Amino acid sequence: MAKAVKLADIAERLSVSTVTVSKALSGQKGVSEEMREKIKSLAEELGYQQPSARKSRNTGNSYNIGVLIATRYMGLYESFYWQMYQQVATKAVSKGCFTLMEAVGEKEEKNGTVPILIQEQKADSLIIIGRMQDEYLKALNRKASVPILYLDFCTEDRKADAVISDSYYGAYRLTNYLFDMGHHKIGYIGTILSTGSITDRYLGYMKSMMEHGEKIKDEWLLEDRDKEKGVIDADLYMKLPEDMPTAFVCNSDVTASYFIPKLRQNGYRVPEDISVVGYDNYLYPGLCDVPLTTYEVDIKEMARRAIHIMLKKLNGENYRQGISIVEGHLVIRESVTDIS
C-alpha cells in the first residue's frame, strides 16, 4: 500500500512550513496567492488528502475535532472544564463531527510535546480548553498543521481565535450588586496575572469600586493560588486582613468554596458577617453548603460558538477572526446580606 502523503512532504518539497501548507489548503489567510496555487498543485500531483477526507469521504464535511485540556484542570474540584468539554462534544455531534479529548500533562506542556492526536493525524483541528503555558501554545502553533481555537482564554496573539466569557463585565456586575446591597468595603480574591480571566475579573471589580468612589486597599486583594501550577490553597494564600471588608468577590465558585470554610474557621459567618459572591455558577456537589450568588457562564453558547467558528475555519469559509465574547448573567442566591 502506498504511503499516505503528509503536509510535511509538501512543505519539504516547497521549502515552506507545514503551517503555511495547512493554511493554503484550508483557504486561510496569510499565504500569497502564488504560493497557494503552488501548494494546491503539488498536493494534487502527490495525491494528498486531508485526514477528514480520508476518513469520511462519504459523509460530507465531517471532521474529527481534537480537544486538549491540561491535567491540572481535570481534578475533582476543577470539573468545570470537563462540563465544558461535554458541551463541546455534544455540539460537535449535532454538526456531524466527533471530538477526541487528550489530557496534556505538566511534563508534556513544559517540553512543548506535540499531542498524540496531532502526531498520529487523528484530529483535523484543535480546541484548547483552559489556558496553558505560552511557550507550549507557541510550540503548538509552530508544529501543528491544523486550525487551532482557544476556549475560555485568549493570548496576546492577535491572529489567534478564541471564545471567552465576559469576565470583565461579569465581575463588574457582581461588584455593582454588592454596592446595591449596601456594601462599600469589598475585597477581591484571585491571584492577579495567574490567568487572563482572573485578571479580567479583577479589572471589572476595580472599575465598579472606582465608579463608586471607593479606594481599594492592598490588604483587600487576596491571592488564592500558585501562579505557575494554578493550585488553590486556602492555608497558604487567602490571608485575612485586619480591616475586614463586609463582602468579597471571588474569581470563581471553586475559590469561594475554599474561602467560606476559612472564614468560619476564623469566627465569621456567611452571609451574616461577610457576604461572598463567586463566578461560573458551577460547583461540584457538596463543595459548598451556602447557596452562592454568582455569575453564570453560558457554557452551551460558548461551545456552540467554538464549533461554529471551527467549522468555518475547516471549511475555508469567511468568518470574523479574533476573540468572541459570550455574555452570562447574575444568579442571586443566599450568600449576600443586605446591609443598606
Coordinates of C-alpha atoms in Angstrom, one line a residue:
M1 CA 0.0 0.0 0.0
A2 CA 1.3 3.4 -1.0
K3 CA 2.4 5.6 1.9
A4 CA -0.1 8.5 2.6
V5 CA 1.2 11.9 1.6
K6 CA 1.6 14.2 4.6
L7 CA 1.6 18.0 4.9
A8 CA 5.3 17.8 5.8
D9 CA 6.0 16.1 2.5
I10 CA 4.5 19.1 0.6
A11 CA 6.2 21.6 2.9
E12 CA 9.6 20.0 2.4
R13 CA 9.3 20.0 -1.4
L14 CA 8.4 23.7 -1.4
S15 CA 10.7 24.8 1.4
V16 CA 7.8 26.2 3.5
S17 CA 6.4 25.4 6.9
T18 CA 3.6 22.8 7.4
V19 CA 1.5 25.7 8.9
T20 CA 1.8 27.5 5.5
V21 CA 0.7 24.4 3.7
S22 CA -2.3 23.9 6.0
K23 CA -3.4 27.5 5.6
A24 CA -3.1 27.2 1.9
L25 CA -5.1 24.0 1.6
S26 CA -7.8 25.2 4.1
G27 CA -8.3 28.6 2.5
Q28 CA -7.0 30.6 5.4
K29 CA -5.3 34.0 5.2
G30 CA -1.6 34.6 5.5
V31 CA -0.4 32.9 2.2
S32 CA 0.2 34.6 -1.1
E33 CA -1.9 33.6 -4.0
E34 CA 1.1 32.4 -5.9
M35 CA 2.3 30.2 -3.1
R36 CA -1.3 28.9 -2.5
E37 CA -1.5 27.8 -6.1
K38 CA 1.9 26.1 -6.0
I39 CA 0.8 24.2 -2.8
K40 CA -2.5 23.2 -4.2
S41 CA -1.0 22.0 -7.5
L42 CA 1.7 19.9 -5.7
A43 CA -0.9 18.5 -3.3
E44 CA -3.0 17.4 -6.2
E45 CA 0.0 16.0 -8.0
L46 CA 1.1 13.9 -5.0
G47 CA -2.5 12.8 -4.3
Y48 CA -2.7 14.4 -0.8
Q49 CA -6.0 14.1 1.0
Q50 CA -6.8 15.9 4.3
P51 CA -7.4 13.5 7.2
S52 CA -11.1 14.2 7.3
A53 CA -11.4 13.4 3.6
R54 CA -9.6 10.1 4.0
K55 CA -11.7 9.1 7.0
S56 CA -15.2 10.2 5.9
R57 CA -15.3 10.6 2.2
N58 CA -18.9 9.7 2.0
T59 CA -20.2 11.7 5.0
G60 CA -19.8 15.2 3.8
N61 CA -18.0 17.8 6.0
S62 CA -17.5 15.5 9.0
Y63 CA -14.4 16.3 11.0
N64 CA -12.5 14.9 14.0
I65 CA -12.0 17.8 16.4
G66 CA -9.3 17.3 18.9
V67 CA -9.7 18.8 22.4
L68 CA -6.8 19.5 24.7
I69 CA -7.1 20.1 28.5
A70 CA -4.2 20.4 30.9
T71 CA -4.3 17.6 33.5
R72 CA -4.2 20.3 36.3
Y73 CA -7.8 21.2 35.2
M74 CA -9.1 17.6 35.4
G75 CA -9.2 17.1 39.1
L76 CA -12.4 16.7 41.1
Y77 CA -12.7 20.4 42.1
E78 CA -11.9 21.7 38.6
S79 CA -14.5 19.7 36.7
F80 CA -16.0 22.9 35.3
Y81 CA -13.7 22.2 32.2
W82 CA -15.0 18.7 32.0
Q83 CA -18.5 20.1 31.8
M84 CA -17.3 22.5 29.1
Y85 CA -15.8 19.6 27.1
Q86 CA -19.1 17.7 27.3
Q87 CA -20.9 20.7 25.8
V88 CA -18.3 20.9 23.0
A89 CA -18.7 17.2 22.3
T90 CA -22.5 17.5 22.2
K91 CA -22.5 20.4 19.8
A92 CA -19.9 18.8 17.6
V93 CA -22.0 15.6 17.2
S94 CA -25.1 17.8 16.3
K95 CA -23.0 19.1 13.4
G96 CA -22.0 15.6 12.3
C97 CA -18.5 15.8 13.8
F98 CA -16.7 13.9 16.5
T99 CA -14.4 15.0 19.4
L100 CA -11.2 13.3 20.6
M101 CA -10.0 14.5 24.0
E102 CA -6.4 14.4 25.2
A103 CA -5.1 15.4 28.6
V104 CA -1.8 17.3 28.5
G105 CA 0.5 16.6 31.4
E106 CA 2.8 19.1 33.1
K107 CA 5.9 17.5 31.6
E108 CA 4.5 17.5 28.0
E109 CA 3.3 21.1 28.4
K110 CA 6.8 22.2 29.7
N111 CA 8.6 20.4 26.9
G112 CA 6.3 21.5 24.1
T113 CA 5.4 17.9 23.2
V114 CA 3.1 17.7 20.3
P115 CA -0.2 15.9 21.3
I116 CA -0.6 12.3 20.1
L117 CA -3.8 13.4 18.3
I118 CA -1.6 15.5 16.0
Q119 CA 1.4 13.2 15.8
E120 CA -0.9 10.4 14.5
Q121 CA -3.0 12.7 12.4
K122 CA -6.2 11.8 14.2
A123 CA -7.5 15.3 14.5
D124 CA -8.4 17.8 11.8
S125 CA -8.3 20.7 14.3
L126 CA -7.7 21.6 17.9
I127 CA -9.8 23.3 20.6
I128 CA -7.8 24.1 23.7
I129 CA -9.9 24.4 26.8
G130 CA -8.2 26.4 29.6
R131 CA -5.0 28.4 29.4
M132 CA -1.8 26.6 29.0
Q133 CA 1.8 27.9 29.2
D134 CA 2.6 30.5 26.5
E135 CA 5.6 28.5 25.2
Y136 CA 3.6 25.4 24.8
L137 CA 0.9 27.3 22.8
K138 CA 3.6 28.8 20.6
A139 CA 5.1 25.4 20.0
L140 CA 1.7 24.0 19.1
N141 CA 1.1 26.8 16.6
R142 CA 4.6 26.1 15.1
K143 CA 4.3 22.3 14.9
A144 CA 0.6 21.5 14.4
S145 CA -0.7 21.7 10.9
V146 CA -4.3 22.1 11.8
P147 CA -6.6 25.1 12.8
I148 CA -6.5 25.9 16.5
L149 CA -9.1 27.7 18.7
Y150 CA -8.8 28.7 22.4
L151 CA -11.8 28.2 24.6
D152 CA -12.2 30.2 27.9
F153 CA -9.0 32.1 27.5
C154 CA -7.1 34.2 24.9
T155 CA -3.5 35.2 24.3
E156 CA -1.6 38.2 23.0
D157 CA -1.5 36.6 19.5
R158 CA -3.8 38.9 17.5
K159 CA -4.2 36.2 14.9
A160 CA -5.5 33.6 17.3
D161 CA -9.1 32.7 17.5
A162 CA -10.7 32.4 21.0
V163 CA -14.1 32.2 22.7
I164 CA -14.3 33.6 26.2
S165 CA -16.9 34.6 28.8
D166 CA -17.3 38.3 29.6
S167 CA -15.2 38.1 32.8
Y168 CA -14.7 41.9 32.9
Y169 CA -18.3 42.9 32.9
G170 CA -19.4 39.8 34.8
A171 CA -17.2 40.8 37.8
Y172 CA -18.3 44.4 37.3
R173 CA -22.0 43.4 37.6
L174 CA -21.3 41.3 40.7
T175 CA -19.5 44.1 42.4
N176 CA -22.3 46.6 41.5
Y177 CA -24.8 44.1 43.0
L178 CA -22.8 44.2 46.3
F179 CA -23.0 48.0 46.3
D180 CA -26.7 47.8 45.7
M181 CA -26.9 45.6 48.8
G182 CA -25.2 48.4 50.8
H183 CA -21.6 47.1 50.8
H184 CA -18.7 49.5 50.3
K185 CA -15.8 47.7 51.8
I186 CA -15.4 45.0 49.2
G187 CA -12.4 42.7 48.7
Y188 CA -11.3 40.6 45.7
I189 CA -9.9 37.0 45.8
G190 CA -7.8 35.7 43.0
T191 CA -4.1 35.7 42.1
I192 CA -3.8 38.5 39.6
L193 CA -2.0 37.7 36.4
S194 CA -2.1 34.0 37.0
T195 CA -4.8 33.7 34.3
G196 CA -6.4 36.1 31.9
S197 CA -9.9 35.5 33.3
I198 CA -8.8 36.1 36.9
T199 CA -7.1 39.4 35.9
D200 CA -10.1 40.5 33.8
R201 CA -12.4 39.8 36.7
Y202 CA -10.2 41.9 39.0
L203 CA -10.4 44.8 36.5
G204 CA -14.2 44.5 36.4
Y205 CA -14.2 44.6 40.2
M206 CA -11.8 47.6 40.2
K207 CA -14.0 49.5 37.6
S208 CA -17.0 49.2 39.9
M209 CA -15.0 50.3 43.0
M210 CA -13.6 53.3 41.2
E211 CA -17.1 54.3 39.9
H212 CA -18.4 54.2 43.4
G213 CA -15.6 56.3 44.7
E214 CA -14.1 53.5 46.9
K215 CA -10.4 53.2 47.4
I216 CA -9.1 49.6 47.1
K217 CA -6.8 48.7 50.0
D218 CA -3.9 46.3 49.1
E219 CA -4.8 44.1 52.0
W220 CA -8.3 43.5 50.5
L221 CA -6.7 41.8 47.5
L222 CA -6.2 38.2 48.4
E223 CA -4.3 35.6 46.4
D224 CA -5.8 32.2 46.1
R225 CA -3.3 30.1 44.1
D226 CA 0.2 29.4 42.8
K227 CA 0.9 31.3 39.6
E228 CA 2.8 28.5 37.9
K229 CA 0.7 25.4 38.6
G230 CA -2.6 27.1 39.5
V231 CA -3.2 25.1 42.6
I232 CA -5.7 26.7 45.0
D233 CA -4.6 26.7 48.7
A234 CA -6.6 28.5 51.4
D235 CA -4.0 28.0 54.0
L236 CA -1.0 29.2 52.0
Y237 CA -3.0 32.1 50.4
M238 CA -6.2 33.9 51.3
K239 CA -4.6 35.8 54.2
L240 CA -7.4 37.6 56.0
P241 CA -6.8 41.4 56.5
E242 CA -7.0 43.1 59.9
D243 CA -9.5 45.6 58.5
M244 CA -12.0 43.1 57.1
P245 CA -14.3 44.0 54.2
T246 CA -18.0 43.3 54.5
A247 CA -18.0 41.4 51.2
F248 CA -15.6 39.6 48.8
V249 CA -15.8 39.0 45.1
C250 CA -14.2 35.6 44.4
N251 CA -12.8 34.9 40.9
S252 CA -14.6 31.5 40.8
D253 CA -17.1 29.4 42.7
V254 CA -14.3 27.0 43.5
T255 CA -12.3 29.7 45.2
A256 CA -15.4 30.8 47.1
S257 CA -15.9 27.1 48.3
Y258 CA -12.4 27.3 49.8
F259 CA -12.8 30.7 51.2
I260 CA -16.1 30.3 53.1
P261 CA -14.7 27.5 55.4
K262 CA -11.7 29.6 56.1
L263 CA -14.0 32.5 57.2
R264 CA -15.8 30.1 59.5
Q265 CA -12.5 28.9 61.0
N266 CA -11.8 32.5 61.9
G267 CA -15.2 33.1 63.5
Y268 CA -17.0 34.7 60.6
R269 CA -20.5 33.7 59.4
V270 CA -21.6 33.8 55.8
P271 CA -23.6 35.8 54.9
E272 CA -24.4 37.3 58.3
D273 CA -20.9 38.7 58.9
I274 CA -19.3 38.5 55.5
S275 CA -21.0 38.3 52.1
V276 CA -19.4 36.3 49.3
V277 CA -20.0 36.0 45.6
G278 CA -18.4 33.7 43.1
Y279 CA -18.2 33.3 39.3
D280 CA -19.1 30.4 36.9
N281 CA -22.3 29.0 38.5
Y282 CA -20.7 25.6 38.7
L283 CA -19.6 23.7 41.8
Y284 CA -19.1 20.0 42.3
P285 CA -21.9 18.8 44.5
G286 CA -21.0 19.0 48.2
L287 CA -18.3 21.6 47.9
C288 CA -20.2 24.5 49.4
D289 CA -23.2 24.4 51.7
V290 CA -24.1 28.1 51.2
P291 CA -26.3 28.8 48.2
L292 CA -23.8 31.0 46.3
T293 CA -24.6 34.3 44.5
T294 CA -22.6 34.1 41.3
Y295 CA -22.3 35.0 37.6
E296 CA -23.3 32.2 35.3
V297 CA -21.0 31.4 32.3
D298 CA -23.1 30.4 29.3
I299 CA -21.2 27.2 28.6
K300 CA -23.6 26.0 25.9
E301 CA -23.3 29.2 23.9
M302 CA -19.5 29.2 24.3
A303 CA -19.4 25.6 23.0
R304 CA -21.8 26.4 20.1
R305 CA -19.8 29.4 19.1
A306 CA -16.5 27.5 19.3
I307 CA -17.8 24.7 17.0
H308 CA -19.4 27.3 14.6
I309 CA -16.1 29.1 14.2
M310 CA -14.0 25.9 13.9
L311 CA -16.2 24.5 11.2
K312 CA -15.8 27.8 9.2
K313 CA -12.1 27.5 9.6
L314 CA -12.1 23.9 8.5
N315 CA -14.3 24.6 5.5
G316 CA -12.3 27.6 4.4
E317 CA -15.2 30.0 4.8
N318 CA -15.0 33.6 5.7
Y319 CA -15.5 34.4 9.4
R320 CA -14.6 37.1 11.9
Q321 CA -11.2 36.2 13.2
G322 CA -10.2 37.1 16.7
I323 CA -11.9 37.0 20.2
S324 CA -15.6 36.1 20.6
I325 CA -17.0 37.2 24.0
V326 CA -20.1 35.4 25.3
E327 CA -22.3 37.2 27.8
G328 CA -23.6 35.5 31.0
H329 CA -26.0 36.6 33.8
L330 CA -26.2 37.1 37.5
V331 CA -27.6 34.3 39.7
I332 CA -28.8 35.7 43.0
R333 CA -28.9 33.2 45.9
E334 CA -28.3 33.5 49.7
S335 CA -24.6 34.3 50.2
V336 CA -25.1 38.1 50.3
T337 CA -26.7 40.1 53.1
D338 CA -28.4 43.4 52.5
I339 CA -26.8 45.9 54.9
S340 CA -28.2 49.1 53.4

